[in-house]
Amino acid sequence: MDSAPADLTADAWMDALPQAVLLFGGTGGGGAPGLTVTRLNAAAVRLWGVPQGRAAGRPLLEVVRRHTLEALAERGGELELEAGGRTLRCTATHAGEGGALIVEDITEHRRREAELREATAVLSHEFRTPVTGLRGVLEALEYDMPPDLAQNFVRQGLQEVERLARLVEDLAVGFRPTRARTLPLAETFARAERLLQPELGTRRATLTFGADHLVRADPDKLLQVLLNLIENALRYGPPGGPIEVQTAARGTWIEVAVLDEGGPLQGSEALFRAHTRGPQAPGQGSGMGLYIVRSIVQGWGGQTWTERRGERNAFCFTLPGGAGIG
């Protein structure tokens, strides 16, 4: 008389589990009568769509409908299975003449892992720009130079240290809301030109900028967008080719376009996806540059695209504008 409440308690405990649990008995391994289902919990009923009353006593394969799971139940162990767009972690254990098949939906866990990898890739890419700037500053300070010029390099170095500090904060506590302010585009153009000067000299390329406009953006994020696009033009355009940054007012938005004299692009929309590089991209790269550009621009509500303008490729983006200057 005391066993019934205990059984009911065990059944309720099993049904409360989020994992699907199938208890089975039998010999398995091809022997008669094979593995048969003895008990399903509520999650298993939902997963396989077979009520407990119909499942009990039936061959395990008729319930799970996958030879992979039948084989796992026979031998024991663990595997991951893709089914219906979900990722399932399946574990089989044996005890005496029976055992248990436990299935856990880990789709959300795998999604969070992918997001963490993506965030790590984005941060590592963003770290590259201030680190490169600091290296250039320190290399310049190795040489004798007038005090005012040395002081200018020190200021540049401090700016890059500040950017690194902000990235470290983002890494430690997650991505914070944008630090937007109103600023002239010329301010960001000057910072970008300063940081890119060594690479411009090495590649013997020229860089020109269009008309100034007031915009509303996070200055560091705007700089990151501009640097990524100009660096792409430097690396993937023809050596020594001119690079032009054009600007135009589009209603309440400002359009910025970085133009180079590279050949026509194939499948340009795909270039904005994570870990994607053009088929003719030289050397090795993370394929994250344009993905970061699009992520930042979408964060302030803008758009990104590429188009062919005459004999040049244009990588374009929009950002909120203010009153024009000059």
Coordinates of C-alpha atoms in Angstrom, one line a residue:
M1 CA 0.0 0.0 0.0
D2 CA 2.9 2.3 0.6
S3 CA 4.4 1.7 -2.9
A4 CA 1.7 3.6 -4.8
P5 CA 2.4 7.0 -3.4
A6 CA 6.1 6.4 -4.0
D7 CA 5.5 5.4 -7.6
L8 CA 3.3 8.5 -8.1
T9 CA 6.1 10.6 -6.6
A10 CA 8.7 9.1 -8.9
D11 CA 6.3 9.7 -11.9
A12 CA 5.7 13.3 -11.0
W13 CA 9.5 13.8 -10.5
M14 CA 10.2 12.4 -14.0
D15 CA 7.5 14.4 -15.6
A16 CA 8.9 17.6 -14.1
L17 CA 12.2 17.1 -15.8
P18 CA 12.9 19.4 -18.8
Q19 CA 14.8 16.6 -20.5
A20 CA 13.0 13.9 -22.4
V21 CA 13.5 10.6 -20.6
L22 CA 12.7 7.2 -22.1
L23 CA 13.1 4.1 -19.9
F24 CA 13.6 0.8 -21.7
G25 CA 14.1 -2.9 -21.0
G26 CA 15.2 -5.9 -23.0
T27 CA 18.3 -7.4 -24.4
G28 CA 19.1 -5.2 -27.4
G29 CA 22.0 -5.9 -29.6
G30 CA 19.9 -7.8 -32.1
G31 CA 18.7 -10.4 -29.6
A32 CA 15.0 -11.2 -29.0
P33 CA 12.9 -9.5 -28.0
G34 CA 15.0 -6.4 -28.4
L35 CA 14.7 -3.1 -26.6
T36 CA 11.1 -2.2 -25.5
V37 CA 9.8 1.0 -24.0
T38 CA 8.7 0.8 -20.3
R39 CA 8.1 4.5 -19.5
L40 CA 8.1 8.0 -21.1
N41 CA 8.1 11.2 -19.1
A42 CA 6.0 14.2 -20.2
A43 CA 8.9 15.8 -22.2
A44 CA 9.4 12.6 -24.1
V45 CA 5.7 12.4 -24.9
R46 CA 5.9 15.9 -26.4
L47 CA 9.2 15.1 -28.3
W48 CA 8.1 11.9 -30.0
G49 CA 4.3 12.5 -30.0
V50 CA 3.5 9.1 -28.6
P51 CA 1.4 8.9 -25.4
Q52 CA 2.6 6.8 -22.5
G53 CA -0.2 4.3 -22.9
R54 CA 0.7 3.5 -26.5
A55 CA 4.4 3.6 -26.0
A56 CA 4.7 1.1 -23.1
G57 CA 5.7 -2.3 -24.3
R58 CA 6.4 -1.2 -27.9
P59 CA 9.8 -1.7 -29.6
L60 CA 12.0 1.4 -28.9
L61 CA 12.6 2.0 -32.6
E62 CA 8.8 2.4 -33.2
V63 CA 8.7 5.2 -30.7
V64 CA 12.0 7.1 -31.4
R65 CA 11.9 6.4 -35.2
R66 CA 15.6 6.8 -35.6
H67 CA 18.1 3.9 -35.9
T68 CA 20.8 6.3 -34.6
L69 CA 18.9 6.5 -31.2
E70 CA 18.2 2.8 -31.1
A71 CA 21.9 2.1 -31.7
L72 CA 22.8 4.6 -29.0
A73 CA 20.4 2.9 -26.5
E74 CA 22.0 -0.5 -27.2
R75 CA 25.6 0.5 -26.8
G76 CA 25.3 3.5 -24.3
G77 CA 27.2 6.7 -24.6
E78 CA 26.4 10.2 -25.9
L79 CA 25.9 12.0 -29.2
E80 CA 24.5 15.2 -30.6
L81 CA 21.7 15.1 -33.2
E82 CA 20.2 17.7 -35.5
A83 CA 16.4 17.2 -35.8
G84 CA 13.8 19.7 -37.1
G85 CA 16.2 22.6 -36.8
R86 CA 17.0 21.8 -33.2
T87 CA 20.2 20.5 -31.6
L88 CA 19.6 17.5 -29.2
R89 CA 22.1 16.0 -26.8
C90 CA 21.3 12.3 -26.4
T91 CA 22.6 10.1 -23.7
A92 CA 22.0 6.4 -23.1
T93 CA 22.8 4.6 -19.8
H94 CA 22.3 1.0 -18.8
A95 CA 21.3 -0.5 -15.4
G96 CA 20.7 -4.3 -15.1
E97 CA 18.3 -5.4 -17.8
G98 CA 17.2 -2.0 -18.7
G99 CA 18.3 1.6 -19.2
A100 CA 17.4 5.1 -20.0
L101 CA 17.6 7.3 -23.0
I102 CA 17.8 11.0 -22.1
V103 CA 17.4 13.7 -24.7
E104 CA 18.1 17.4 -23.9
D105 CA 17.4 20.3 -26.3
I106 CA 20.6 22.4 -26.4
T107 CA 19.7 24.6 -29.3
E108 CA 19.7 27.8 -27.2
H109 CA 23.0 26.8 -25.6
R110 CA 24.6 26.4 -29.0
R111 CA 23.1 29.7 -30.2
R112 CA 24.6 31.5 -27.2
E113 CA 28.0 29.8 -27.9
A114 CA 27.8 31.1 -31.5
E115 CA 27.0 34.6 -30.3
L116 CA 29.9 34.5 -27.9
R117 CA 32.3 33.5 -30.7
E118 CA 30.9 36.2 -32.9
A119 CA 31.3 38.9 -30.2
T120 CA 34.9 37.7 -29.5
A121 CA 35.7 37.9 -33.2
V122 CA 34.2 41.5 -33.4
L123 CA 36.2 42.7 -30.4
S124 CA 39.4 41.2 -31.6
H125 CA 39.0 42.9 -34.9
E126 CA 38.2 46.2 -33.2
F127 CA 41.3 45.9 -31.0
R128 CA 43.5 45.8 -34.1
T129 CA 43.0 49.5 -35.0
P130 CA 44.1 51.1 -31.8
V131 CA 46.9 48.6 -31.3
T132 CA 48.2 49.5 -34.8
G133 CA 47.9 53.2 -34.0
L134 CA 49.9 52.8 -30.8
R135 CA 52.6 50.8 -32.5
G136 CA 53.0 53.6 -35.1
V137 CA 53.2 56.3 -32.3
L138 CA 55.8 54.3 -30.3
E139 CA 57.9 53.7 -33.4
A140 CA 57.8 57.4 -34.2
L141 CA 58.8 58.4 -30.7
E142 CA 62.0 56.3 -31.0
Y143 CA 63.5 59.1 -33.1
D144 CA 64.6 62.6 -32.2
M145 CA 62.0 65.2 -33.1
P146 CA 61.0 68.7 -32.1
P147 CA 59.1 68.7 -28.7
D148 CA 55.9 70.0 -30.3
L149 CA 55.8 67.1 -32.8
A150 CA 56.6 64.6 -30.1
Q151 CA 53.8 66.0 -28.0
N152 CA 51.4 65.6 -31.0
F153 CA 52.4 61.9 -31.2
V154 CA 51.8 61.5 -27.4
R155 CA 48.3 63.0 -27.8
Q156 CA 47.6 60.5 -30.6
G157 CA 48.8 57.7 -28.4
L158 CA 46.6 58.8 -25.5
Q159 CA 43.6 58.8 -27.8
E160 CA 44.3 55.2 -28.8
V161 CA 44.8 54.2 -25.2
E162 CA 41.4 55.6 -24.4
R163 CA 39.8 53.6 -27.2
L164 CA 41.5 50.5 -25.9
A165 CA 40.2 51.2 -22.4
R166 CA 36.6 51.5 -23.8
L167 CA 37.0 48.2 -25.6
V168 CA 38.2 46.5 -22.4
E169 CA 35.2 47.8 -20.6
D170 CA 32.9 46.4 -23.4
L171 CA 34.7 43.1 -23.0
A172 CA 34.3 43.0 -19.3
V173 CA 30.6 44.1 -18.9
G174 CA 29.1 43.6 -22.3
F175 CA 28.2 46.1 -25.0
R176 CA 27.0 49.4 -23.7
P177 CA 24.6 51.8 -25.4
T178 CA 26.3 54.0 -28.0
R179 CA 28.1 57.1 -26.7
A180 CA 26.6 59.3 -29.5
R181 CA 27.2 63.0 -29.8
T182 CA 26.9 65.6 -32.6
L183 CA 30.2 66.2 -34.4
P184 CA 31.5 67.3 -37.8
L185 CA 32.5 64.6 -40.2
A186 CA 35.8 66.4 -40.7
E187 CA 36.8 65.5 -37.1
T188 CA 36.6 61.8 -37.9
F189 CA 38.2 62.3 -41.4
A190 CA 41.3 63.9 -39.7
R191 CA 41.6 61.1 -37.2
A192 CA 41.3 58.4 -39.9
E193 CA 43.9 60.2 -42.1
R194 CA 46.3 60.4 -39.2
L195 CA 46.0 56.8 -38.4
L196 CA 46.3 55.6 -42.0
Q197 CA 49.2 57.8 -43.0
P198 CA 51.8 55.1 -42.6
E199 CA 49.8 52.7 -44.8
L200 CA 49.0 55.4 -47.3
G201 CA 52.8 56.1 -47.6
T202 CA 53.7 52.4 -48.0
R203 CA 51.1 51.8 -50.7
R204 CA 51.8 55.2 -52.3
A205 CA 48.0 55.9 -52.4
T206 CA 46.2 59.2 -52.2
L207 CA 43.2 59.8 -50.0
T208 CA 40.7 62.7 -50.4
F209 CA 37.6 63.7 -48.5
G210 CA 34.3 65.3 -49.5
A211 CA 32.3 68.1 -48.0
D212 CA 31.9 68.4 -44.2
H213 CA 28.5 67.7 -42.5
L214 CA 27.3 67.6 -38.9
V215 CA 26.4 64.0 -37.9
R216 CA 25.1 62.3 -34.8
A217 CA 27.2 59.2 -34.0
D218 CA 29.5 57.6 -31.5
P219 CA 32.9 59.1 -32.6
D220 CA 34.9 55.9 -32.1
K221 CA 32.3 53.7 -33.8
L222 CA 32.2 56.1 -36.8
L223 CA 36.0 56.0 -36.9
Q224 CA 35.9 52.2 -36.9
V225 CA 33.5 52.2 -39.9
L226 CA 35.5 54.7 -41.9
L227 CA 38.8 52.9 -41.2
N228 CA 37.5 49.5 -42.2
L229 CA 36.2 50.8 -45.5
I230 CA 39.3 52.8 -46.3
E231 CA 41.6 49.9 -45.3
N232 CA 39.5 47.6 -47.6
A233 CA 40.0 50.1 -50.5
L234 CA 43.8 50.2 -49.8
R235 CA 44.2 46.5 -49.6
Y236 CA 41.9 45.2 -52.3
G237 CA 42.0 48.1 -54.8
P238 CA 44.8 48.5 -57.3
P239 CA 48.2 49.5 -55.8
G240 CA 48.8 53.2 -55.7
G241 CA 45.2 53.9 -56.8
P242 CA 43.4 57.0 -55.5
I243 CA 40.8 56.6 -52.8
E244 CA 38.0 59.1 -52.4
V245 CA 35.5 59.6 -49.6
Q246 CA 32.4 61.3 -50.9
T247 CA 29.7 62.8 -48.8
A248 CA 26.1 63.9 -49.6
A249 CA 23.0 65.0 -47.7
R250 CA 20.0 62.7 -48.2
G251 CA 17.2 64.4 -46.4
T252 CA 17.8 64.0 -42.6
W253 CA 20.6 61.5 -43.3
I254 CA 24.2 61.9 -44.5
E255 CA 25.6 59.4 -47.0
V256 CA 29.3 58.6 -46.9
A257 CA 30.9 56.5 -49.8
V258 CA 34.4 55.2 -50.0
L259 CA 35.4 54.8 -53.7
D260 CA 38.4 52.8 -55.1
E261 CA 39.3 51.8 -58.7
G262 CA 39.1 48.1 -58.1
G263 CA 37.4 45.7 -60.6
P264 CA 33.6 45.0 -60.5
L265 CA 32.5 43.0 -57.4
Q266 CA 30.8 39.7 -57.5
G267 CA 28.1 38.9 -54.9
S268 CA 28.8 42.2 -53.1
E269 CA 25.9 41.7 -50.6
A270 CA 27.5 38.5 -49.3
L271 CA 30.6 40.5 -48.3
F272 CA 28.7 42.0 -45.4
R273 CA 28.2 38.6 -43.8
A274 CA 30.4 37.4 -40.9
H275 CA 33.5 35.5 -41.9
T276 CA 33.1 36.2 -45.6
R277 CA 35.8 37.5 -47.9
G278 CA 35.9 38.3 -51.6
P279 CA 37.1 35.5 -53.9
Q280 CA 40.1 37.7 -54.9
A281 CA 41.0 38.9 -51.4
P282 CA 44.8 38.5 -51.0
G283 CA 46.4 37.0 -47.9
Q284 CA 44.5 36.0 -44.8
G285 CA 41.8 37.9 -42.9
S286 CA 39.0 37.3 -40.5
G287 CA 36.3 38.3 -43.0
M288 CA 34.7 40.4 -40.2
G289 CA 35.5 43.9 -41.4
L290 CA 32.3 44.6 -43.4
Y291 CA 30.2 42.6 -41.0
I292 CA 31.4 45.0 -38.3
V293 CA 30.6 48.0 -40.5
R294 CA 27.1 46.8 -41.1
S295 CA 26.5 46.0 -37.4
I296 CA 27.6 49.4 -36.3
V297 CA 25.7 51.3 -39.0
Q298 CA 22.5 49.3 -38.3
G299 CA 23.0 50.2 -34.6
W300 CA 22.3 53.9 -35.4
G301 CA 19.6 53.0 -37.9
G302 CA 21.6 53.5 -41.1
Q303 CA 22.1 51.4 -44.1
T304 CA 25.1 49.9 -45.9
W305 CA 25.5 48.8 -49.5
T306 CA 27.9 48.6 -52.4
E307 CA 27.5 49.9 -55.9
R308 CA 29.4 50.5 -59.1
R309 CA 29.9 54.2 -59.9
G310 CA 31.4 54.5 -63.3
E311 CA 34.8 52.6 -63.2
R312 CA 34.9 52.6 -59.4
N313 CA 33.5 50.5 -56.5
A314 CA 31.6 52.5 -53.9
F315 CA 31.1 51.2 -50.3
C316 CA 28.4 53.3 -48.8
F317 CA 26.7 53.9 -45.5
T318 CA 24.3 56.4 -44.0
L319 CA 24.1 58.0 -40.6
P320 CA 21.9 60.6 -38.9
G321 CA 22.7 64.1 -39.9
G322 CA 22.4 67.7 -38.6
A323 CA 22.8 71.1 -40.2
G324 CA 25.4 71.1 -43.0
I325 CA 28.6 73.0 -42.5
G326 CA 29.8 75.3 -45.2

